[in-house]
PDB file of C-alpha atoms in Angstrom:
ATOM      1  CA  UNK U   1      48.867 -30.657 -46.726  1.00 57.00           C
ATOM      2  CA  UNK U   2      46.337 -29.754 -44.040  1.00 62.00           C
ATOM      3  CA  UNK U   3      44.669 -26.914 -45.884  1.00 90.00           C
ATOM      4  CA  UNK U   4      40.996 -26.094 -45.882  1.00 95.00           C
ATOM      5  CA  UNK U   5      40.064 -23.128 -48.048  1.00 96.00           C
ATOM      6  CA  UNK U   6      37.013 -20.916 -47.726  1.00 97.00           C
ATOM      7  CA  UNK U   7      35.544 -18.225 -49.956  1.00 97.00           C
ATOM      8  CA  UNK U   8      34.766 -15.433 -49.682  1.00 97.00           C
ATOM      9  CA  UNK U   9      36.934 -14.115 -46.848  1.00 96.00           C
ATOM     10  CA  UNK U  10      34.467 -11.335 -46.106  1.00 97.00           C
ATOM     11  CA  UNK U  11      30.796 -10.945 -47.010  1.00 96.00           C
ATOM     12  CA  UNK U  12      28.332  -8.137 -46.417  1.00 96.00           C
ATOM     13  CA  UNK U  13      24.720  -8.863 -47.209  1.00 93.00           C
ATOM     14  CA  UNK U  14      21.296  -7.424 -46.650  1.00 91.00           C
ATOM     15  CA  UNK U  15      18.512  -9.297 -44.959  1.00 90.00           C
ATOM     16  CA  UNK U  16      16.785 -10.015 -48.273  1.00 89.00           C
ATOM     17  CA  UNK U  17      19.874 -11.276 -50.093  1.00 90.00           C
ATOM     18  CA  UNK U  18      20.783 -14.834 -51.001  1.00 95.00           C
ATOM     19  CA  UNK U  19      24.456 -15.761 -50.825  1.00 96.00           C
ATOM     20  CA  UNK U  20      26.591 -18.864 -50.479  1.00 97.00           C
ATOM     21  CA  UNK U  21      29.738 -19.682 -48.552  1.00 98.00           C
ATOM     22  CA  UNK U  22      32.116 -22.220 -50.034  1.00 98.00           C
ATOM     23  CA  UNK U  23      34.595 -24.597 -48.453  1.00 98.00           C
ATOM     24  CA  UNK U  24      37.041 -26.957 -50.134  1.00 97.00           C
ATOM     25  CA  UNK U  25      39.557 -29.526 -48.972  1.00 96.00           C
ATOM     26  CA  UNK U  26      41.775 -31.942 -50.892  1.00 90.00           C
ATOM     27  CA  UNK U  27      43.019 -34.067 -48.011  1.00 92.00           C
ATOM     28  CA  UNK U  28      40.669 -36.951 -48.741  1.00 91.00           C
ATOM     29  CA  UNK U  29      38.680 -36.194 -45.607  1.00 91.00           C
ATOM     30  CA  UNK U  30      35.200 -37.685 -45.549  1.00 90.00           C
ATOM     31  CA  UNK U  31      33.745 -35.553 -42.733  1.00 91.00           C
ATOM     32  CA  UNK U  32      33.115 -31.819 -43.093  1.00 93.00           C
ATOM     33  CA  UNK U  33      31.692 -29.326 -40.638  1.00 94.00           C
ATOM     34  CA  UNK U  34      30.234 -25.849 -40.424  1.00 96.00           C
ATOM     35  CA  UNK U  35      30.751 -23.806 -37.265  1.00 96.00           C
ATOM     36  CA  UNK U  36      29.579 -20.336 -36.292  1.00 97.00           C
ATOM     37  CA  UNK U  37      31.760 -18.176 -34.067  1.00 97.00           C
ATOM     38  CA  UNK U  38      30.773 -14.876 -32.495  1.00 96.00           C
ATOM     39  CA  UNK U  39      33.404 -12.477 -31.186  1.00 93.00           C
ATOM     40  CA  UNK U  40      35.100 -13.606 -27.961  1.00 90.00           C
ATOM     41  CA  UNK U  41      33.126 -16.879 -28.017  1.00 94.00           C
ATOM     42  CA  UNK U  42      34.048 -20.458 -28.930  1.00 95.00           C
ATOM     43  CA  UNK U  43      33.054 -22.026 -32.245  1.00 95.00           C
ATOM     44  CA  UNK U  44      29.567 -23.558 -32.180  1.00 94.00           C
ATOM     45  CA  UNK U  45      28.810 -26.578 -34.328  1.00 92.00           C
ATOM     46  CA  UNK U  46      26.096 -26.078 -36.940  1.00 95.00           C
ATOM     47  CA  UNK U  47      26.250 -29.055 -39.308  1.00 94.00           C
ATOM     48  CA  UNK U  48      28.221 -32.239 -39.837  1.00 91.00           C
ATOM     49  CA  UNK U  49      28.481 -34.101 -43.131  1.00 92.00           C
ATOM     50  CA  UNK U  50      29.869 -37.606 -43.183  1.00 89.00           C
ATOM     51  CA  UNK U  51      30.438 -39.307 -46.530  1.00 90.00           C
ATOM     52  CA  UNK U  52      28.484 -36.487 -48.204  1.00 91.00           C
ATOM     53  CA  UNK U  53      25.422 -37.130 -46.045  1.00 91.00           C
ATOM     54  CA  UNK U  54      24.115 -34.708 -43.452  1.00 91.00           C
ATOM     55  CA  UNK U  55      24.575 -36.488 -40.149  1.00 85.00           C
ATOM     56  CA  UNK U  56      24.139 -33.713 -37.596  1.00 82.00           C
ATOM     57  CA  UNK U  57      22.071 -30.522 -37.701  1.00 84.00           C
ATOM     58  CA  UNK U  58      22.373 -28.683 -34.420  1.00 83.00           C
ATOM     59  CA  UNK U  59      18.890 -27.128 -34.576  1.00 86.00           C
ATOM     60  CA  UNK U  60      20.069 -24.481 -37.011  1.00 93.00           C
ATOM     61  CA  UNK U  61      17.376 -22.151 -38.474  1.00 94.00           C
ATOM     62  CA  UNK U  62      16.262 -23.001 -41.993  1.00 93.00           C
ATOM     63  CA  UNK U  63      17.672 -19.728 -43.331  1.00 95.00           C
ATOM     64  CA  UNK U  64      20.985 -21.638 -43.267  1.00 96.00           C
ATOM     65  CA  UNK U  65      21.021 -24.462 -45.792  1.00 96.00           C
ATOM     66  CA  UNK U  66      24.083 -26.710 -46.136  1.00 96.00           C
ATOM     67  CA  UNK U  67      25.022 -28.659 -49.233  1.00 96.00           C
ATOM     68  CA  UNK U  68      27.761 -31.179 -49.902  1.00 96.00           C
ATOM     69  CA  UNK U  69      28.084 -31.604 -53.705  1.00 95.00           C
ATOM     70  CA  UNK U  70      31.033 -34.011 -53.412  1.00 93.00           C
ATOM     71  CA  UNK U  71      33.588 -35.229 -50.916  1.00 90.00           C
ATOM     72  CA  UNK U  72      35.804 -32.153 -51.357  1.00 95.00           C
ATOM     73  CA  UNK U  73      33.236 -29.377 -51.306  1.00 97.00           C
ATOM     74  CA  UNK U  74      30.881 -27.997 -48.710  1.00 97.00           C
ATOM     75  CA  UNK U  75      28.553 -25.048 -49.229  1.00 98.00           C
ATOM     76  CA  UNK U  76      26.414 -23.020 -46.879  1.00 98.00           C
ATOM     77  CA  UNK U  77      23.513 -21.236 -48.558  1.00 97.00           C
ATOM     78  CA  UNK U  78      22.244 -18.147 -46.791  1.00 96.00           C
ATOM     79  CA  UNK U  79      18.816 -16.579 -47.240  1.00 95.00           C
ATOM     80  CA  UNK U  80      16.851 -13.970 -45.289  1.00 94.00           C
ATOM     81  CA  UNK U  81      19.464 -13.691 -42.578  1.00 94.00           C
ATOM     82  CA  UNK U  82      19.158 -11.499 -39.523  1.00 95.00           C
ATOM     83  CA  UNK U  83      21.727  -9.027 -38.154  1.00 95.00           C
ATOM     84  CA  UNK U  84      22.395 -11.394 -35.242  1.00 96.00           C
ATOM     85  CA  UNK U  85      23.677 -13.933 -37.778  1.00 97.00           C
ATOM     86  CA  UNK U  86      26.734 -11.739 -38.293  1.00 97.00           C
ATOM     87  CA  UNK U  87      29.702 -13.883 -37.252  1.00 97.00           C
ATOM     88  CA  UNK U  88      32.752 -15.792 -38.436  1.00 97.00           C
ATOM     89  CA  UNK U  89      31.678 -18.949 -40.257  1.00 98.00           C
ATOM     90  CA  UNK U  90      34.261 -21.683 -40.064  1.00 97.00           C
ATOM     91  CA  UNK U  91      34.505 -24.818 -42.131  1.00 97.00           C
ATOM     92  CA  UNK U  92      36.469 -27.815 -40.887  1.00 95.00           C
ATOM     93  CA  UNK U  93      37.234 -31.281 -42.158  1.00 93.00           C
ATOM     94  CA  UNK U  94      38.548 -34.539 -40.759  1.00 90.00           C
ATOM     95  CA  UNK U  95      38.880 -38.181 -41.527  1.00 86.00           C
ATOM     96  CA  UNK U  96      35.604 -39.889 -40.702  1.00 75.00           C
ATOM     97  CA  UNK U  97      36.497 -41.441 -37.396  1.00 71.00           C
ATOM     98  CA  UNK U  98      35.811 -40.600 -33.784  1.00 63.00           C
ATOM     99  CA  UNK U  99      39.468 -39.942 -32.993  1.00 68.00           C
ATOM    100  CA  UNK U 100      40.292 -37.876 -36.037  1.00 77.00           C
ATOM    101  CA  UNK U 101      41.566 -34.318 -35.814  1.00 86.00           C
ATOM    102  CA  UNK U 102      39.507 -31.519 -37.302  1.00 90.00           C
ATOM    103  CA  UNK U 103      41.330 -28.944 -39.417  1.00 92.00           C
ATOM    104  CA  UNK U 104      39.774 -25.517 -39.819  1.00 95.00           C
ATOM    105  CA  UNK U 105      39.657 -23.163 -42.760  1.00 96.00           C
ATOM    106  CA  UNK U 106      40.331 -19.440 -42.348  1.00 95.00           C
ATOM    107  CA  UNK U 107      36.633 -18.621 -42.129  1.00 97.00           C
ATOM    108  CA  UNK U 108      34.245 -16.203 -43.787  1.00 97.00           C
ATOM    109  CA  UNK U 109      33.484 -13.066 -41.816  1.00 97.00           C
ATOM    110  CA  UNK U 110      29.828 -12.292 -42.449  1.00 97.00           C
ATOM    111  CA  UNK U 111      28.084  -9.009 -41.751  1.00 97.00           C
ATOM    112  CA  UNK U 112      24.321  -8.843 -42.152  1.00 96.00           C
ATOM    113  CA  UNK U 113      22.888  -5.355 -42.451  1.00 94.00           C
TER     114      UNK U 113
ATOM    115  CA  UNK Y   1      25.590 -32.814 -23.191  1.00 71.00           C
ATOM    116  CA  UNK Y   2      29.088 -31.597 -22.572  1.00 78.00           C
ATOM    117  CA  UNK Y   3      30.500 -28.736 -20.512  1.00 88.00           C
ATOM    118  CA  UNK Y   4      34.053 -27.467 -20.148  1.00 94.00           C
ATOM    119  CA  UNK Y   5      35.666 -25.010 -17.766  1.00 96.00           C
ATOM    120  CA  UNK Y   6      38.868 -23.109 -18.442  1.00 98.00           C
ATOM    121  CA  UNK Y   7      40.179 -19.772 -17.120  1.00 97.00           C
ATOM    122  CA  UNK Y   8      39.097 -16.766 -19.141  1.00 97.00           C
ATOM    123  CA  UNK Y   9      42.458 -15.039 -19.129  1.00 97.00           C
ATOM    124  CA  UNK Y  10      46.086 -15.728 -18.275  1.00 97.00           C
ATOM    125  CA  UNK Y  11      49.013 -13.312 -18.402  1.00 97.00           C
ATOM    126  CA  UNK Y  12      52.711 -14.126 -18.481  1.00 97.00           C
ATOM    127  CA  UNK Y  13      56.042 -12.696 -19.598  1.00 97.00           C
ATOM    128  CA  UNK Y  14      58.285 -13.790 -22.419  1.00 97.00           C
ATOM    129  CA  UNK Y  15      60.371 -16.824 -21.589  1.00 97.00           C
ATOM    130  CA  UNK Y  16      58.049 -17.973 -18.819  1.00 97.00           C
ATOM    131  CA  UNK Y  17      56.005 -21.174 -18.537  1.00 97.00           C
ATOM    132  CA  UNK Y  18      52.225 -21.090 -18.341  1.00 98.00           C
ATOM    133  CA  UNK Y  19      49.657 -23.826 -17.730  1.00 98.00           C
ATOM    134  CA  UNK Y  20      46.058 -23.564 -18.933  1.00 98.00           C
ATOM    135  CA  UNK Y  21      43.726 -25.953 -17.147  1.00 98.00           C
ATOM    136  CA  UNK Y  22      40.551 -27.501 -18.480  1.00 98.00           C
ATOM    137  CA  UNK Y  23      37.956 -29.552 -16.625  1.00 97.00           C
ATOM    138  CA  UNK Y  24      35.104 -31.210 -18.420  1.00 95.00           C
ATOM    139  CA  UNK Y  25      31.867 -33.109 -17.957  1.00 92.00           C
ATOM    140  CA  UNK Y  26      30.753 -35.279 -20.814  1.00 85.00           C
ATOM    141  CA  UNK Y  27      29.353 -38.613 -21.859  1.00 80.00           C
ATOM    142  CA  UNK Y  28      30.879 -40.803 -24.541  1.00 79.00           C
ATOM    143  CA  UNK Y  29      34.300 -39.166 -24.094  1.00 85.00           C
ATOM    144  CA  UNK Y  30      36.910 -39.914 -26.760  1.00 86.00           C
ATOM    145  CA  UNK Y  31      39.590 -37.348 -26.005  1.00 90.00           C
ATOM    146  CA  UNK Y  32      40.628 -33.765 -25.308  1.00 94.00           C
ATOM    147  CA  UNK Y  33      41.931 -31.440 -28.004  1.00 94.00           C
ATOM    148  CA  UNK Y  34      43.598 -28.048 -27.789  1.00 96.00           C
ATOM    149  CA  UNK Y  35      43.328 -25.306 -30.386  1.00 96.00           C
ATOM    150  CA  UNK Y  36      45.043 -21.942 -30.686  1.00 97.00           C
ATOM    151  CA  UNK Y  37      43.274 -18.994 -32.267  1.00 97.00           C
ATOM    152  CA  UNK Y  38      44.877 -15.645 -32.979  1.00 96.00           C
ATOM    153  CA  UNK Y  39      42.643 -12.610 -33.152  1.00 93.00           C
ATOM    154  CA  UNK Y  40      40.877 -12.620 -36.517  1.00 89.00           C
ATOM    155  CA  UNK Y  41      42.230 -16.042 -37.435  1.00 92.00           C
ATOM    156  CA  UNK Y  42      40.972 -19.605 -37.521  1.00 93.00           C
ATOM    157  CA  UNK Y  43      41.483 -22.227 -34.807  1.00 95.00           C
ATOM    158  CA  UNK Y  44      44.722 -24.138 -35.315  1.00 94.00           C
ATOM    159  CA  UNK Y  45      45.083 -27.648 -33.947  1.00 93.00           C
ATOM    160  CA  UNK Y  46      47.755 -27.989 -31.250  1.00 95.00           C
ATOM    161  CA  UNK Y  47      47.353 -31.368 -29.607  1.00 94.00           C
ATOM    162  CA  UNK Y  48      45.069 -34.266 -28.786  1.00 92.00           C
ATOM    163  CA  UNK Y  49      45.033 -36.618 -25.779  1.00 94.00           C
ATOM    164  CA  UNK Y  50      42.959 -39.759 -25.850  1.00 91.00           C
ATOM    165  CA  UNK Y  51      44.833 -41.569 -23.082  1.00 94.00           C
ATOM    166  CA  UNK Y  52      46.102 -40.464 -19.693  1.00 97.00           C
ATOM    167  CA  UNK Y  53      49.489 -38.835 -19.647  1.00 97.00           C
ATOM    168  CA  UNK Y  54      51.582 -36.155 -21.221  1.00 96.00           C
ATOM    169  CA  UNK Y  55      51.997 -35.468 -24.935  1.00 94.00           C
ATOM    170  CA  UNK Y  56      54.861 -33.192 -25.940  1.00 93.00           C
ATOM    171  CA  UNK Y  57      55.157 -31.246 -29.177  1.00 89.00           C
ATOM    172  CA  UNK Y  58      58.015 -28.788 -29.138  1.00 92.00           C
ATOM    173  CA  UNK Y  59      57.340 -25.981 -26.673  1.00 95.00           C
ATOM    174  CA  UNK Y  60      53.785 -27.187 -26.081  1.00 96.00           C
ATOM    175  CA  UNK Y  61      52.714 -30.144 -23.964  1.00 97.00           C
ATOM    176  CA  UNK Y  62      49.255 -31.403 -23.129  1.00 98.00           C
ATOM    177  CA  UNK Y  63      48.160 -33.637 -20.266  1.00 98.00           C
ATOM    178  CA  UNK Y  64      45.048 -35.664 -19.630  1.00 98.00           C
ATOM    179  CA  UNK Y  65      43.652 -37.442 -16.587  1.00 97.00           C
ATOM    180  CA  UNK Y  66      40.475 -39.269 -17.595  1.00 95.00           C
ATOM    181  CA  UNK Y  67      39.673 -40.281 -14.025  1.00 95.00           C
ATOM    182  CA  UNK Y  68      39.739 -36.629 -12.937  1.00 96.00           C
ATOM    183  CA  UNK Y  69      38.083 -35.287 -16.127  1.00 95.00           C
ATOM    184  CA  UNK Y  70      40.942 -32.834 -16.283  1.00 96.00           C
ATOM    185  CA  UNK Y  71      43.578 -31.750 -18.697  1.00 98.00           C
ATOM    186  CA  UNK Y  72      46.013 -28.931 -19.217  1.00 98.00           C
ATOM    187  CA  UNK Y  73      48.074 -27.268 -21.899  1.00 98.00           C
ATOM    188  CA  UNK Y  74      51.608 -26.303 -20.908  1.00 98.00           C
ATOM    189  CA  UNK Y  75      53.409 -23.642 -22.902  1.00 97.00           C
ATOM    190  CA  UNK Y  76      57.127 -23.228 -22.310  1.00 97.00           C
ATOM    191  CA  UNK Y  77      59.601 -20.535 -23.331  1.00 97.00           C
ATOM    192  CA  UNK Y  78      56.747 -18.182 -24.078  1.00 97.00           C
ATOM    193  CA  UNK Y  79      57.064 -15.872 -27.043  1.00 97.00           C
ATOM    194  CA  UNK Y  80      55.079 -12.776 -27.948  1.00 97.00           C
ATOM    195  CA  UNK Y  81      53.502 -14.674 -30.841  1.00 97.00           C
ATOM    196  CA  UNK Y  82      51.916 -17.069 -28.325  1.00 97.00           C
ATOM    197  CA  UNK Y  83      49.475 -14.320 -27.360  1.00 98.00           C
ATOM    198  CA  UNK Y  84      46.197 -15.813 -28.532  1.00 97.00           C
ATOM    199  CA  UNK Y  85      43.073 -17.580 -27.331  1.00 98.00           C
ATOM    200  CA  UNK Y  86      43.424 -21.234 -26.403  1.00 98.00           C
ATOM    201  CA  UNK Y  87      40.442 -23.558 -26.497  1.00 97.00           C
ATOM    202  CA  UNK Y  88      40.136 -26.980 -25.001  1.00 97.00           C
ATOM    203  CA  UNK Y  89      37.625 -29.129 -26.834  1.00 94.00           C
ATOM    204  CA  UNK Y  90      36.078 -32.430 -25.897  1.00 92.00           C
ATOM    205  CA  UNK Y  91      35.651 -35.025 -28.585  1.00 85.00           C
ATOM    206  CA  UNK Y  92      32.579 -37.038 -27.727  1.00 79.00           C
ATOM    207  CA  UNK Y  93      30.071 -39.315 -29.357  1.00 71.00           C
ATOM    208  CA  UNK Y  94      26.846 -37.696 -30.460  1.00 61.00           C
ATOM    209  CA  UNK Y  95      24.268 -39.830 -32.203  1.00 51.00           C
ATOM    210  CA  UNK Y  96      27.041 -42.124 -33.355  1.00 52.00           C
ATOM    211  CA  UNK Y  97      29.198 -39.340 -34.775  1.00 61.00           C
ATOM    212  CA  UNK Y  98      32.207 -37.681 -33.209  1.00 68.00           C
ATOM    213  CA  UNK Y  99      31.757 -33.993 -32.464  1.00 80.00           C
ATOM    214  CA  UNK Y 100      33.871 -31.314 -30.850  1.00 87.00           C
ATOM    215  CA  UNK Y 101      32.532 -29.157 -28.053  1.00 89.00           C
ATOM    216  CA  UNK Y 102      34.719 -26.190 -27.204  1.00 94.00           C
ATOM    217  CA  UNK Y 103      35.378 -24.535 -23.885  1.00 96.00           C
ATOM    218  CA  UNK Y 104      34.906 -20.784 -23.692  1.00 96.00           C
ATOM    219  CA  UNK Y 105      38.573 -20.151 -24.358  1.00 97.00           C
ATOM    220  CA  UNK Y 106      41.502 -18.734 -22.411  1.00 98.00           C
ATOM    221  CA  UNK Y 107      43.046 -15.522 -23.644  1.00 97.00           C
ATOM    222  CA  UNK Y 108      46.804 -15.639 -23.110  1.00 98.00           C
ATOM    223  CA  UNK Y 109      48.616 -12.311 -23.053  1.00 97.00           C
ATOM    224  CA  UNK Y 110      52.402 -12.488 -23.229  1.00 97.00           C
ATOM    225  CA  UNK Y 111      54.235  -9.312 -22.333  1.00 96.00           C
ATOM    226  CA  UNK Y 112      57.899  -8.396 -22.855  1.00 94.00           C
TER     227      UNK Y 112
END
């Protein structure tokens, strides 16, 4: 089973809203990732969690706040977003090793009005 | 940092063979991955090369030359469903953790 699930599939929010994206995997992976992908562009890494600890933050604005409650769950809390934050937000997971393959969830398509 | 170059678009007909090239510049290189992404979908893992040579998985093969910082994805017996974007991605060390950096993607259009 190489499934990563994400909810919601679609999200529309205003600039003053607070919302959360959720990601779950049951493959026993100990590394989880958030990526942002704009249309016709490659995924861009936002955050990496390894063994439930934030290990990489790619200079992401503080209006994006990640959380890893346990080894299977990864959240992305959103607050005071801007219209340019509209994108596909992808979660991925992998075993915690340099050579390990990352498996992506279906993504949450976010529209900020 | 890392940078990758791949063609922006490739067209081919059903049943043909197509090769998508990828050149990269990176430090702390671990390997080269390939992902397929259909419009509106998520990236799907296709293959990974850590060592020089050819890896074959069904209709898809991937090649790596570490000395040339070059790899390619070979798709054989093309089908309409292969129309998608294909990303090469370098796996490299970053602050002690492995990260993926993606190329800009190659849009493959397969026509009848």
